[in-house]
Short mmCIF file of C-alpha atoms and ligand atoms in Angstrom, two decimals:
data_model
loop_
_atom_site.label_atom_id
_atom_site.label_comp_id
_atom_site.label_asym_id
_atom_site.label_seq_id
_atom_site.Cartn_x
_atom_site.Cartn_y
_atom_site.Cartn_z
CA UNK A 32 0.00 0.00 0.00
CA UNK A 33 1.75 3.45 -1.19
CA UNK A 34 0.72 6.28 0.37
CA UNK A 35 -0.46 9.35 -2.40
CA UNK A 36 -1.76 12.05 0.06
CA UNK A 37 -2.83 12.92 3.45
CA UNK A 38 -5.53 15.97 4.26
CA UNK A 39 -5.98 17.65 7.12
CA UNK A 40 -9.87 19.30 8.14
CA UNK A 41 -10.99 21.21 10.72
CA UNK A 42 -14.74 20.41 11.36
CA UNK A 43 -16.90 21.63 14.28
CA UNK A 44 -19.72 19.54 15.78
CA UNK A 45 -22.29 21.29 17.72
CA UNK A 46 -22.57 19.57 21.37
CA UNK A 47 -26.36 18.23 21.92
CA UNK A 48 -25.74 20.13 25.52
CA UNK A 49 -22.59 21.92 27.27
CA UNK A 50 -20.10 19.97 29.08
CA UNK A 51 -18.60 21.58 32.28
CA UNK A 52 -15.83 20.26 33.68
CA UNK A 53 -13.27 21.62 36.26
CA UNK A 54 -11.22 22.67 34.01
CA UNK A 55 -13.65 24.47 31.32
CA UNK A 56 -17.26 24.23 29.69
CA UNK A 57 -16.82 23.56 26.05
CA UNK A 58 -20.35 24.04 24.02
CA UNK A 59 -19.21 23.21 20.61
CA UNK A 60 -16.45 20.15 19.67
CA UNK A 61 -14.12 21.66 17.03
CA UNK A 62 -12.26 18.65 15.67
CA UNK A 63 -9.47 17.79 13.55
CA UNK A 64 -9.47 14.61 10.85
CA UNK A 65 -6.73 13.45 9.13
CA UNK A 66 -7.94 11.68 5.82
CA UNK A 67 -4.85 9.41 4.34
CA UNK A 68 -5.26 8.37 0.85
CA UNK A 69 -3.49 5.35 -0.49
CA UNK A 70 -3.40 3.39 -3.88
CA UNK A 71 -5.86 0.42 -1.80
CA UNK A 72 -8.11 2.95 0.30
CA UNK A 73 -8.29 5.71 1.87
CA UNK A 74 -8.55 5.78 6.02
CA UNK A 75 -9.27 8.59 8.38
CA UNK A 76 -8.43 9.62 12.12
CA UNK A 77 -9.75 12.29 14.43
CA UNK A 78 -7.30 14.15 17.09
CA UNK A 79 -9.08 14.44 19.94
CA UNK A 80 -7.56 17.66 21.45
CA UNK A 81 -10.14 20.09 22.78
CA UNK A 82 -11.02 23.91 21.36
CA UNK A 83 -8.76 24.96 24.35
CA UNK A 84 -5.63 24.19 25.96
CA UNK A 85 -7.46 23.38 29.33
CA UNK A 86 -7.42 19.14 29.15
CA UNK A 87 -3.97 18.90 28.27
CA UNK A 88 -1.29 21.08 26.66
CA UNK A 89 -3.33 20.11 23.16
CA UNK A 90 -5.86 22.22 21.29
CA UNK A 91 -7.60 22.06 17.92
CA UNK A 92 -5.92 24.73 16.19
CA UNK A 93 -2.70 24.33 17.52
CA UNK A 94 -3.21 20.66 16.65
CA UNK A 95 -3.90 21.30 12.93
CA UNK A 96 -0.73 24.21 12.99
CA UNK A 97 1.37 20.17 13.91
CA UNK A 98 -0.49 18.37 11.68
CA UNK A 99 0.48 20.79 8.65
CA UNK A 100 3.72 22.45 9.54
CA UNK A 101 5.30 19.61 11.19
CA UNK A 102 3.39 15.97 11.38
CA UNK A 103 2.30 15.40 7.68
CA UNK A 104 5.80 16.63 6.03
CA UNK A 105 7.70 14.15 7.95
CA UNK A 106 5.70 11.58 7.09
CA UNK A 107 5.46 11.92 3.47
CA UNK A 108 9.51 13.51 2.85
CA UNK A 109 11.43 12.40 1.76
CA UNK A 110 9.22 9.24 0.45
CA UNK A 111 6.04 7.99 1.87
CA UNK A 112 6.68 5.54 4.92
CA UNK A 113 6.75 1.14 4.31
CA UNK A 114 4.78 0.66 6.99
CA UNK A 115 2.78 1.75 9.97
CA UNK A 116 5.99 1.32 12.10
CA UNK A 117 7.97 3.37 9.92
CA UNK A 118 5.44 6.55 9.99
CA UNK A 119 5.21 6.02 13.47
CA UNK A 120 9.06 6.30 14.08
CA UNK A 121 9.49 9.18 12.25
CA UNK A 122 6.65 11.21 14.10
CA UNK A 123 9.02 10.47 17.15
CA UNK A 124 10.92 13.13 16.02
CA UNK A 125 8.70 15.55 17.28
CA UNK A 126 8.11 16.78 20.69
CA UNK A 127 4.76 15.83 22.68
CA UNK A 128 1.65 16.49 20.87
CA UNK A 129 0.14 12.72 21.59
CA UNK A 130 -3.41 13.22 19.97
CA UNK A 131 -1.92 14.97 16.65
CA UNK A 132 0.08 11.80 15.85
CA UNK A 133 -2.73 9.33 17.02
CA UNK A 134 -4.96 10.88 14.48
CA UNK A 135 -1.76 10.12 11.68
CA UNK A 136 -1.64 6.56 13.14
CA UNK A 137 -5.82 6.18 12.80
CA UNK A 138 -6.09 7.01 9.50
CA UNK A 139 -3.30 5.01 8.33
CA UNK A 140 -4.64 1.95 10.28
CA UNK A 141 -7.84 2.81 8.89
CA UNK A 142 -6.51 2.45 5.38
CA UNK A 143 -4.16 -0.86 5.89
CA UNK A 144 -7.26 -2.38 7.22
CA UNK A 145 -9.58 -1.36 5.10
CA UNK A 146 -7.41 -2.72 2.26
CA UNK A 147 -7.50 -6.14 3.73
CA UNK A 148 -10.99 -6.21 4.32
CA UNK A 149 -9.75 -6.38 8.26
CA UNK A 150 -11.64 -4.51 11.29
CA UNK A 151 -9.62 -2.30 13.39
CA UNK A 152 -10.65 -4.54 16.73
CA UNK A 153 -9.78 -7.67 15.18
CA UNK A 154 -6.18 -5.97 14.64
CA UNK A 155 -5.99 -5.01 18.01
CA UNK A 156 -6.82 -8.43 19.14
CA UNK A 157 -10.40 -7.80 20.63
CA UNK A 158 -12.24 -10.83 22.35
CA UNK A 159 -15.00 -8.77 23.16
CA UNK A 160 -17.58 -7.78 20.76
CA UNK A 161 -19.35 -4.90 23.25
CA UNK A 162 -18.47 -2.16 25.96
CA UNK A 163 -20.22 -1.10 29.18
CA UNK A 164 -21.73 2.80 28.06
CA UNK A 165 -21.02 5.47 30.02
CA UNK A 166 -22.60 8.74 30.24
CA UNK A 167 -20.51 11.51 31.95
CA UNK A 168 -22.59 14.38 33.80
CA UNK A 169 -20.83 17.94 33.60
CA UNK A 170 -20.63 20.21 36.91
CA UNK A 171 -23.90 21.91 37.51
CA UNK A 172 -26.22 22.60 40.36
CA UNK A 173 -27.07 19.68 42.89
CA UNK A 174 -30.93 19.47 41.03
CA UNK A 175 -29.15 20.27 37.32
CA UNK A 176 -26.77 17.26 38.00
CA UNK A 177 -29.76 14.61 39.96
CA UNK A 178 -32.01 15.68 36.74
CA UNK A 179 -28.77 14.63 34.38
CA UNK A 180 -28.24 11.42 36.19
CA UNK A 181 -31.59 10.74 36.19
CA UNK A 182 -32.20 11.01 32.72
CA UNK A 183 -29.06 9.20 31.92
CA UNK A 184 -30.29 6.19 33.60
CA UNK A 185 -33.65 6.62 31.97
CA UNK A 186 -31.51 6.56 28.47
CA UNK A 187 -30.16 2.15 29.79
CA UNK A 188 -26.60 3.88 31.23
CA UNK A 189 -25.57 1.77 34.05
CA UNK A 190 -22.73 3.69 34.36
CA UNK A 191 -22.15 7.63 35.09
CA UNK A 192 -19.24 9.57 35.66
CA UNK A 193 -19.83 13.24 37.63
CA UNK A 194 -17.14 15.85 37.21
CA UNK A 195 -16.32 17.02 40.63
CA UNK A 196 -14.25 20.07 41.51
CA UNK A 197 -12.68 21.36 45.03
CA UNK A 198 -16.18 22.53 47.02
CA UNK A 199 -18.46 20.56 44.91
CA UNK A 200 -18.45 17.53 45.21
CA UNK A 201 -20.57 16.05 48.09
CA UNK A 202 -23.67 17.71 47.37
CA UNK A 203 -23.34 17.08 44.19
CA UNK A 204 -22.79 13.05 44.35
CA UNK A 205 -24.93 12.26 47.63
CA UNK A 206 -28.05 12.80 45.24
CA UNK A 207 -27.29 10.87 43.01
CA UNK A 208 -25.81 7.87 44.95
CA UNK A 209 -28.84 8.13 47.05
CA UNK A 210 -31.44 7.91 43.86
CA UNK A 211 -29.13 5.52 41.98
CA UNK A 212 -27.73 3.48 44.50
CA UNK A 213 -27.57 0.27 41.07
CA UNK A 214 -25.46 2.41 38.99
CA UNK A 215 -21.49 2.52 38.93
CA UNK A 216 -20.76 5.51 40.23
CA UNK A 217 -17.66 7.42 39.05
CA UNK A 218 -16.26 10.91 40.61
CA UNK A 219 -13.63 12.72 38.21
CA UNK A 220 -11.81 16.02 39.45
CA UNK A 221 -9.60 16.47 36.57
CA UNK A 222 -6.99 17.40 38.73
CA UNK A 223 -8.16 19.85 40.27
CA UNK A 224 -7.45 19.09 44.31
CA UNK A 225 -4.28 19.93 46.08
CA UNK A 226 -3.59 16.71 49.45
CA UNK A 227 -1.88 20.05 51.16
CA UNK A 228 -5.09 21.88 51.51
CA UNK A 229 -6.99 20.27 54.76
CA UNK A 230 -10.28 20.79 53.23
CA UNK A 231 -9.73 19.51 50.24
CA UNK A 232 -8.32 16.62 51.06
CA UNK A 233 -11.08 16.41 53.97
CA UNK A 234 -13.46 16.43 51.43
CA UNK A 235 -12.09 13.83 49.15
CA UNK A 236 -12.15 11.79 52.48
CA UNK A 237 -15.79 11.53 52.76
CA UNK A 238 -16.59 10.48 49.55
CA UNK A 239 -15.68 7.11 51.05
CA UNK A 240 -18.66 7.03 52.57
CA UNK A 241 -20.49 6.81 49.20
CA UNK A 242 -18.95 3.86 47.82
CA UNK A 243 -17.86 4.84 44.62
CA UNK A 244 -16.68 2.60 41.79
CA UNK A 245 -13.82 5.17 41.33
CA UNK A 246 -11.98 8.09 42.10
CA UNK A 247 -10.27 9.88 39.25
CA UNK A 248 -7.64 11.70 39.05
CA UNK A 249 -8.15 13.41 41.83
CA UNK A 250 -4.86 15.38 41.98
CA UNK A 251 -2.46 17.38 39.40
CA UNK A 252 -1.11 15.03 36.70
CA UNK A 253 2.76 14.92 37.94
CA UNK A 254 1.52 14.52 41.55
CA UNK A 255 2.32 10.48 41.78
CA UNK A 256 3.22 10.77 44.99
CA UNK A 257 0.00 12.42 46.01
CA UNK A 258 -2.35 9.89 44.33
CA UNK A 259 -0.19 7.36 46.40
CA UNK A 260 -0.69 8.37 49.91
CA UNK A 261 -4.55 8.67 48.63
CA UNK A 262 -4.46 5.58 47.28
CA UNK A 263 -3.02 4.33 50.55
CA UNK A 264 -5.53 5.88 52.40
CA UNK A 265 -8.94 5.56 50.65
CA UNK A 266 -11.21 2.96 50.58
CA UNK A 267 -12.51 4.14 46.83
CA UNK A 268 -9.96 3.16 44.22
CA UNK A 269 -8.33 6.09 43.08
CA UNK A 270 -7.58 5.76 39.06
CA UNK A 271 -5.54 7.87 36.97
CA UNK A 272 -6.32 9.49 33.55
CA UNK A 273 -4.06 12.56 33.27
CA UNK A 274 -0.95 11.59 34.55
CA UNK A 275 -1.07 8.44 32.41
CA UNK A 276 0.91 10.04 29.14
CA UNK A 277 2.64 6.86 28.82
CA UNK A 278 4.41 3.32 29.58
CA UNK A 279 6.94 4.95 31.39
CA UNK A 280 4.71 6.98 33.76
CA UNK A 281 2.22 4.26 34.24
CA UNK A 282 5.47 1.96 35.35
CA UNK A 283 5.97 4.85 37.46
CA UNK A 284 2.78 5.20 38.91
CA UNK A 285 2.85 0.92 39.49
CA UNK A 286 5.81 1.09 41.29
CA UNK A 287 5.21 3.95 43.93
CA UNK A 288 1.22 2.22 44.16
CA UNK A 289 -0.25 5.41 42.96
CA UNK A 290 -3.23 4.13 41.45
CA UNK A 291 -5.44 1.33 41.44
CA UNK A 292 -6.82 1.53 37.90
CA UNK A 293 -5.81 3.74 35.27
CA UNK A 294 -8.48 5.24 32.47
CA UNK A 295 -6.89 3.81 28.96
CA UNK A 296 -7.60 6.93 26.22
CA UNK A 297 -5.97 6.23 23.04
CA UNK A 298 -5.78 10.09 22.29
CA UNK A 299 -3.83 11.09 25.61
CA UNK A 300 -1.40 8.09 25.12
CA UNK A 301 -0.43 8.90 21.49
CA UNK A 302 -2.58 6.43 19.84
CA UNK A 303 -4.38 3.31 19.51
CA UNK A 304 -0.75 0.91 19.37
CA UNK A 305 -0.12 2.68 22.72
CA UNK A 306 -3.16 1.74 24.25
CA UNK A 307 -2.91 -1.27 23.54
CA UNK A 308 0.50 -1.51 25.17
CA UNK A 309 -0.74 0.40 28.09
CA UNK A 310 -3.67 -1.68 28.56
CA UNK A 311 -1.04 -5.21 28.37
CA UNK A 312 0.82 -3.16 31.38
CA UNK A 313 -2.57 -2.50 33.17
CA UNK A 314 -3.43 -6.41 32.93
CA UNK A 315 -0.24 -7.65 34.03
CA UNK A 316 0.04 -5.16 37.15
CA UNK A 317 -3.08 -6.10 38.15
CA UNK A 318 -4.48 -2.58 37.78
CA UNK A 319 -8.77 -1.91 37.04
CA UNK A 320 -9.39 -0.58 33.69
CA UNK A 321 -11.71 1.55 32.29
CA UNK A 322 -12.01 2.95 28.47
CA UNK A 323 -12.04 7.05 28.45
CA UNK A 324 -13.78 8.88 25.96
CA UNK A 325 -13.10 12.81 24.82
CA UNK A 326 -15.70 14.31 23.10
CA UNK A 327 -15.08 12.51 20.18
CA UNK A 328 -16.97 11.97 17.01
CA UNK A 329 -18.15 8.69 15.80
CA UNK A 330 -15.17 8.40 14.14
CA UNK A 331 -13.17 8.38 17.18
CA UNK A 332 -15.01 6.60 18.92
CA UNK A 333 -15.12 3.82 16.93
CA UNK A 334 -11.51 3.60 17.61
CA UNK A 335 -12.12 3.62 20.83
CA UNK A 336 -14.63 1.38 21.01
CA UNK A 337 -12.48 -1.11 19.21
CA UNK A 338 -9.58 -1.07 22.08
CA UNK A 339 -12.75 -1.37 24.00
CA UNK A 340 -12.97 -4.71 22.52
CA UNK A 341 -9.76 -5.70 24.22
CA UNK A 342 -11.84 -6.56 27.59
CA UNK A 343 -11.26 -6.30 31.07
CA UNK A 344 -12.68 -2.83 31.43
CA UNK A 345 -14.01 -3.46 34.76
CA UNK A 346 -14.55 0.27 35.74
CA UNK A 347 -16.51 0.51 32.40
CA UNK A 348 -16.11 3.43 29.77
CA UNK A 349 -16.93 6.76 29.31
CA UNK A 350 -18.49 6.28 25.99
CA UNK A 351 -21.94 6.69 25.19
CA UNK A 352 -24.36 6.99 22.26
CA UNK A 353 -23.86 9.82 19.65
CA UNK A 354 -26.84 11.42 20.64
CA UNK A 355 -25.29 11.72 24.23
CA UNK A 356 -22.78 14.26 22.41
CA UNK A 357 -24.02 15.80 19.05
CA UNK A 358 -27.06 17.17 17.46
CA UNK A 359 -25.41 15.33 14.12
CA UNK A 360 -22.55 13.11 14.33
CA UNK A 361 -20.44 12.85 11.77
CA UNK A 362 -20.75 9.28 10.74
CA UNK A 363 -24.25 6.64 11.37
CA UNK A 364 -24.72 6.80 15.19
CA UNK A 365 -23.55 4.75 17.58
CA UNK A 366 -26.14 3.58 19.49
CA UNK A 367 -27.05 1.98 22.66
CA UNK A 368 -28.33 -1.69 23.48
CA UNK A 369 -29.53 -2.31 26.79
CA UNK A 370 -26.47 0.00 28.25
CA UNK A 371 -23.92 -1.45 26.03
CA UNK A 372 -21.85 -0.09 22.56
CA UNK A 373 -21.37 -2.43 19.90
CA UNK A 374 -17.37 -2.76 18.76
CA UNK A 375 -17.23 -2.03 15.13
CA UNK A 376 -16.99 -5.15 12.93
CA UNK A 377 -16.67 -3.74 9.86
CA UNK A 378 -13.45 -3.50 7.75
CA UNK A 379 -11.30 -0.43 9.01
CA UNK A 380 -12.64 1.52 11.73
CA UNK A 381 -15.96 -0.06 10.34
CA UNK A 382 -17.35 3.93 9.98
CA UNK A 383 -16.69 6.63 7.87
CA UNK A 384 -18.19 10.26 7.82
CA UNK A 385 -21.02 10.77 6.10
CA UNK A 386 -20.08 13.18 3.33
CA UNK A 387 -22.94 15.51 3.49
CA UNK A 388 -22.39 16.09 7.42
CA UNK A 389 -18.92 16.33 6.43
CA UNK A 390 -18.96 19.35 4.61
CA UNK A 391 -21.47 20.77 6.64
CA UNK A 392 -19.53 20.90 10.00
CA UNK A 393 -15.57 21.69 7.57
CA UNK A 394 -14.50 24.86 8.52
CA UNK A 395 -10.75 24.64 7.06
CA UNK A 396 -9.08 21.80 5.05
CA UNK A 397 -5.55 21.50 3.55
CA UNK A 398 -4.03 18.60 1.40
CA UNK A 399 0.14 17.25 0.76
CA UNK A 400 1.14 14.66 -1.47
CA UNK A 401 4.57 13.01 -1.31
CA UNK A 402 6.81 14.38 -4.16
CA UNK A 403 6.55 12.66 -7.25
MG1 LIG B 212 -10.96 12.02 33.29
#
């Protein structure tokens, strides 16, 4: 398979509601897409990174500014990459920006696979054919987020995830515990609590007392140390998302006991290949998984769906059905069986966007081909 040409777009989804998290409220999902065209098929990956630098160090514009001025000319100079391995190697070269290359490594999986008539999860090496849905509620008021959870369990989620942040987080979680005492129960803080503030960590104390299926990432990113003496000292299992950027820092985290479970997001660990390796790590340590989601399109989260497939997810994902997310998704809608996501059996990714939507959400689009 010889690579000919590789676009980058920049599309924007409108959200079906706001998401507000500790670190921002996003309202529309500006997204980047890498289409790779080949002389067997063409594939396509999404970058996950956000409209703002507020998740991680990643955003959508910045991300395209990679994709064009640094990503795609690497790959294709000075003559299109062998293999997978090869493309991959030479995006090494540059610094960081995890969810700009997983979006190279997508659409070029996409297109391999595609070619062979191959799905994405079977690649992978998937033994499950379904995921446990998740629906995430944003911050809101105690009523807002009961009416949220509420309505998510009305929708078949068995699982919910409330964003939490330093102040409120009790009120906002005793609700819903209380109303919903069947459902797996997930706090996330995004970071946002600091173990030397009394209160805070006071606070983070109690929600013991609520029996949670998970804590998550309670404390900065580089704080390993922090998430240990929590994990050391909480009843909940404390799981990281954020800090986990790699193999290295999850061997990291294993080793000082910082976590028991760590949230496996293909976009925050530089792809779908590294999720896989991260999720190998998880198994072996012993550590809880569960499959994190980021906004994305059904494009993306077909992908992650597929590493889904992988199993052992016992904290469940973050993943729910596109009408969870978007008014339109970009591709035929996931949707959700009796609380579960199907993983994609069709060749590739096993969806595509649906070229109509396409253009409707493209704000931007630019296009390289390898020289001749
Ligand atoms: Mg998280």
């Amino acid at each position: 398979m010889r690579l000919t040409g590789v676009e980058v777009r920049l599309v924007v989804l409108e959200l079906a509601e706001p998401l507000v998290a500790a670190h921002a409220t996003v309202r529309e999902r500006p997204l980047v897409l890498v289409r790779v065209l080949t002389d067997a098929a063409e594939g396509w990956g999404e970058c996950a990174a956000l409209a703002e630098p507020t998740y991680t160090a990643e955003y959508a514009a910045g991300a395209f500014a990679v994709l064009v001025d640094h990503l795609v000319p690497r790959l294709l100079a000075p003559r299109p990459p062998a293999s997978v391995q090869e493309a991959l190697a030479r995006l090494e070269q540059v610094v960081g920006h995890p969810m700009a290359k997983a979006a190279i490594e997508m659409a070029l999986l996409d297109a391999g696979l595609r070619a062979e008539g191959r799905s994405l999860a079977e690649h992978l090496g998937a033994v499950e054919r379904r995921v446990v849905a998740g629906a995430t509620i944003g911050l809101g008021a105690p009523a807002q987020v009961l009416a949220a959870a509420d309505a998510a369990v009305a929708a078949g989620y068995r699982r919910l995830k409330c964003k939490i942040a330093p102040g409120r987080e009790w009120a906002l979680l005793e609700g819903v515990r209380a109303r919903h005492p069947e459902v797996a129960l997930v706090a996330d803080a995004n970071g946002s609590y600091r173990l030397g503030d009394p209160r805070q960590r006071r606070a983070l104390e109690r929600l013991d007392r609520l029996g949670l299926a998970a804590l998550e990432q309670p404390l900065a990113p580089d704080d390993l140390l922090g998430h240990a003496e929590l994990t050391a000292s909480l009843e909940t299992p404390v799981v990281l998302d954020e800090s986990v950027t790699s193999l290295g820092v999850l061997d990291s985290a294993i080793a000082l006991r910082a976590c028991r479970g760590v949230v496996v997001k293909p976009a925050r660990l530089g792809g779908l290949l590294a999720a896989r390796r991260v999720h190998a790590r998880c198994v072996e340590a012993g550590l809880a998984l569960a499959l994190g989601g980021m906004l994305e399109s059904g494009l993306g989260r077909a992908a992650t769906l597929a590493v889904g497939g992988l199993g052992g997810f016992s904290l469940g994902s973050d993943l729910g059905a596109s009408d969870r997310y978007f008014a339109t998704d970009l591709t035929e809608a996931h949707r959700l069986e009796g609380g579960w996501l199907e993983v994609p059996a069709g060749p590739g990714l096993g969806v595509a966007p649906v070229p109509e939507r396409l253009q409707a959400a493209q704000l931007r689009s630019w296009s390289a081909r390898p020289a001749p």
